[in-house]
Structure formats: structure tokens, C-alpha cells
Amino acid sequence: MSNDSRKDRTKLQLRDAMIQLLGEKSFDQISTTELVKLAKVSRSSFYTHYQDKYDMIEAYQRRLFETIQYVFEKNNGNIHATMLETFEFLKGNQIYAALLSENGSKEIHQLMLQKLKELIQSSFFPQSKHLKLGKLGEIYATTYYANAIFGTTQSWIRRKQKETPTQIANLLVELIN
């Protein structure tokens, strides 16, 4: 077996263990010891790839933010298309859903809310010229929408994604409108 495939397998085992543990407890309660035990890899293998659990999720966090930013920009203010594509991405990538869940890292939650505010500000408000909110109104509106989207996403994840991405996107757009 090549080193690359062994390396990839180890990372997949660690990812899957992190998903499982986040389903049971908060990120802050997860130790490296239980992560490697569940993943069935040695501590040295873990530390060959990552400095710590925060380092492990940093790459996932970066990809999540890049993907969500791409989806917002690509859909150019179309909130339904944006939400649908985002929920489809989360449905197909359980590590990202786990990190956004209530058990995920609080740092990721705060960064995601800030990123959502920025994306809503740049993607949706320029399209909504009929809204006469003013600068102060936009500040509160972006906070409101970001929290609504994030909270709905966490509820969907908590419910084990029972609704399809289409159903949850439709519901969210209906609630926002």
C-alpha cells in the first residue's frame, strides 16, 4: 500500500471518528485520545497529520467557508438557489454538518455567523433596492437573517436532516420572505 493511500485512509478514519463524536458531545469535550481510539489509529499517526484537533478541523473550516462564499457569489442574490445548494452540500458532506451542529466548535459558529453576515450584506442587499433600511437597518437585518439561516441549519442537522435540501430551502425562503 502506498504512503498516500495510507495517509488518506488515516485522515478518513479520523474524519469519520470526529463526525461520530460530534454526534455525541461538544467539540470542546472531545479529546485527542478518544478521537484516535475511535478512529483506530495511533496517536503518532494523528500527530503526523495534525498538531491538535483544532488543526484537524481548520482545513475543513476553510473549505466550508470557501464553498459557502462560492455558492453565494455564484447564485448572485438568488436566496433559494443559494440555500438549496448549501443544504445539498451539507447533506453530502457530513463533517461540515457536524461542525455546524450545536456540538461543533464555537469558534466555527462565530466565524460562520460573521461570514454569513458579510455574504448577506454583499449578495442580497444590493439586489433588494426596494428595502429602505438605511445603514443601521442593514446591520440589524444582516444579523437577523444570518441568525435565522444558521439557527434553521442547526435545527435541520439536529433533526438528522429528515427534510430534503429542497424542502428545507423552500421553508427557509418562505420564513425569510
C-alpha positions as a printed Julia matrix, in Angstrom:
177×3 Matrix{Float64}:
   0.0    0.0    0.0
   1.38   3.4   -0.93
   2.05   6.07   1.69
  -0.52   8.37   0.04
  -3.36   5.86   0.31
  -2.41   5.03   3.92
  -2.3    8.74   4.7
  -5.7    9.27   3.06
  -7.19   6.29   4.92
  -5.91   7.63   8.25
  -7.41  11.05   7.58
 -10.75   9.48   6.58
 -10.8    7.39   9.75
 -10.11  10.49  11.84
 -12.78  12.46   9.99
 -15.36   9.71  10.49
 -14.47   9.45  14.18
 -14.86  13.22  14.57
 -18.3   13.07  12.91
 -19.38  10.29  15.26
 -18.04  12.05  18.37
 -19.69  15.36  17.42
 -22.96  13.45  17.28
 -22.45  12.54  20.94
 -20.72  15.52  22.6
 -19.42  19.01  22.06
 -16.15  19.67  20.26
 -14.62  21.05  23.46
 -15.31  17.75  25.24
 -13.6   15.63  22.58
 -10.07  14.57  23.46
  -7.4   13.51  21.03
  -7.13  10.24  22.93
 -10.75   9.26  22.33
 -10.58  10.5   18.75
  -7.62   8.26  17.86
  -9.1    5.34  19.79
 -12.39   5.54  17.89
 -10.56   6.06  14.59
  -8.34   3.06  15.36
  -5.15   4.97  14.61
  -2.17   5.65  16.8
  -1.55   8.99  18.48
   1.67   9.27  16.48
  -0.33   8.85  13.25
  -2.65  11.63  14.37
   0.28  13.92  15.16
   1.93  13.07  11.85
  -1.01  14.78  10.15
  -2.22  17.36  12.67
  -0.87  19.45  15.54
  -4.11  19.08  17.5
  -7.86  18.73  16.98
  -8.13  22.43  16.06
  -5.56  21.95  13.32
  -7.55  18.95  12.11
 -10.73  20.94  11.6
  -9.04  24.06  10.24
  -8.83  22.67   6.7
 -12.49  21.61   6.85
 -13.43  25.04   8.16
 -11.53  26.77   5.35
 -13.19  24.57   2.69
 -16.61  25.15   4.24
 -16.19  28.93   4.16
 -14.79  28.87   0.62
 -17.67  26.7   -0.6
 -20.35  28.83   1.02
 -18.78  32.01  -0.3
 -18.61  30.47  -3.8
 -22.29  29.41  -3.59
 -23.39  32.91  -2.51
 -21.37  34.59  -5.27
 -22.4   32.1   -7.96
 -26.1   32.49  -7.22
 -25.83  36.29  -7.26
 -28.55  37.18  -4.76
 -30.91  34.27  -5.52
 -31.58  33.16  -1.96
 -33.46  29.97  -2.91
 -30.7   28.71  -5.18
 -28.1   29.66  -2.56
 -29.89  27.85   0.26
 -30.63  24.79  -1.86
 -27.03  24.39  -2.96
 -25.77  24.98   0.59
 -28.09  22.34   2.08
 -27.19  19.87  -0.68
 -23.51  20.43   0.14
 -24.12  19.84   3.86
 -26.22  16.73   3.16
 -23.4   15.24   1.09
 -20.57  16.22   3.46
 -21.36  15.13   6.98
 -18.17  16.56   8.51
 -19.34  20.07   7.67
 -22.81  19.41   9.04
 -21.22  18.01  12.22
 -19.02  21.08  12.63
 -22.02  23.39  12.22
 -24.14  21.34  14.62
 -24.73  22.54  18.14
 -21.85  20.27  19.21
 -19.45  21.84  16.73
 -16.7   24.26  17.58
 -17.99  27.57  18.96
 -15.23  29.32  17.02
 -16.6   27.91  13.77
 -20.1   29.02  14.76
 -18.94  32.59  15.38
 -16.89  32.68  12.19
 -19.81  31.24  10.22
 -22.22  33.84  11.57
 -19.78  36.62  10.69
 -19.23  35.16   7.22
 -22.99  34.83   6.69
 -23.49  38.48   7.67
 -20.84  39.57   5.17
 -22.26  37.37   2.4
 -25.82  38.52   3.05
 -24.65  42.14   3.01
 -22.82  41.75  -0.28
 -25.13  39.26  -2.02
 -28.68  40.07  -1.03
 -28.91  43.73  -0.06
 -27.6   45.07  -3.38
 -30.43  43.06  -5.03
 -33.06  44.47  -2.64
 -33.18  48.12  -3.67
 -36.84  48.26  -2.64
 -35.83  47.88   1.01
 -35.25  51.29   2.56
 -33.48  50.13   5.71
 -30.63  52.57   5.9
 -27.23  51.61   7.26
 -28.47  50.82  10.78
 -31.35  48.73   9.4
 -28.95  46.76   7.22
 -26.72  45.99  10.21
 -29.65  44.56  12.15
 -31.19  42.87   9.12
 -27.95  41.04   8.27
 -27.71  39.88  11.9
 -31.33  38.75  11.82
 -31.02  36.83   8.54
 -27.65  35.29   9.43
 -29.0   34.01  12.75
 -32.2   32.76  11.1
 -30.26  30.84   8.46
 -27.73  29.46  10.94
 -30.36  28.5   13.53
 -32.51  26.79  10.9
 -29.46  24.92   9.64
 -28.64  23.72  13.16
 -32.25  22.6   13.7
 -32.15  20.66  10.43
 -28.9   18.99  11.46
 -30.28  18.22  14.94
 -33.31  16.57  13.27
 -30.86  14.3   11.41
 -31.57  16.12   8.12
 -35.01  14.48   7.81
 -36.16  17.07   5.32
 -34.61  17.12   1.87
 -32.39  20.04   0.92
 -35.22  21.24  -1.33
 -37.77  21.11   1.49
 -35.57  22.96   3.96
 -34.5   25.56   1.37
 -38.15  26.18   0.45
 -39.12  26.5    4.1
 -36.26  28.85   4.89
 -37.02  31.1    1.92
 -40.68  31.19   2.95
 -39.72  32.14   6.52
 -37.3   34.85   5.36
 -39.79  36.35   2.91
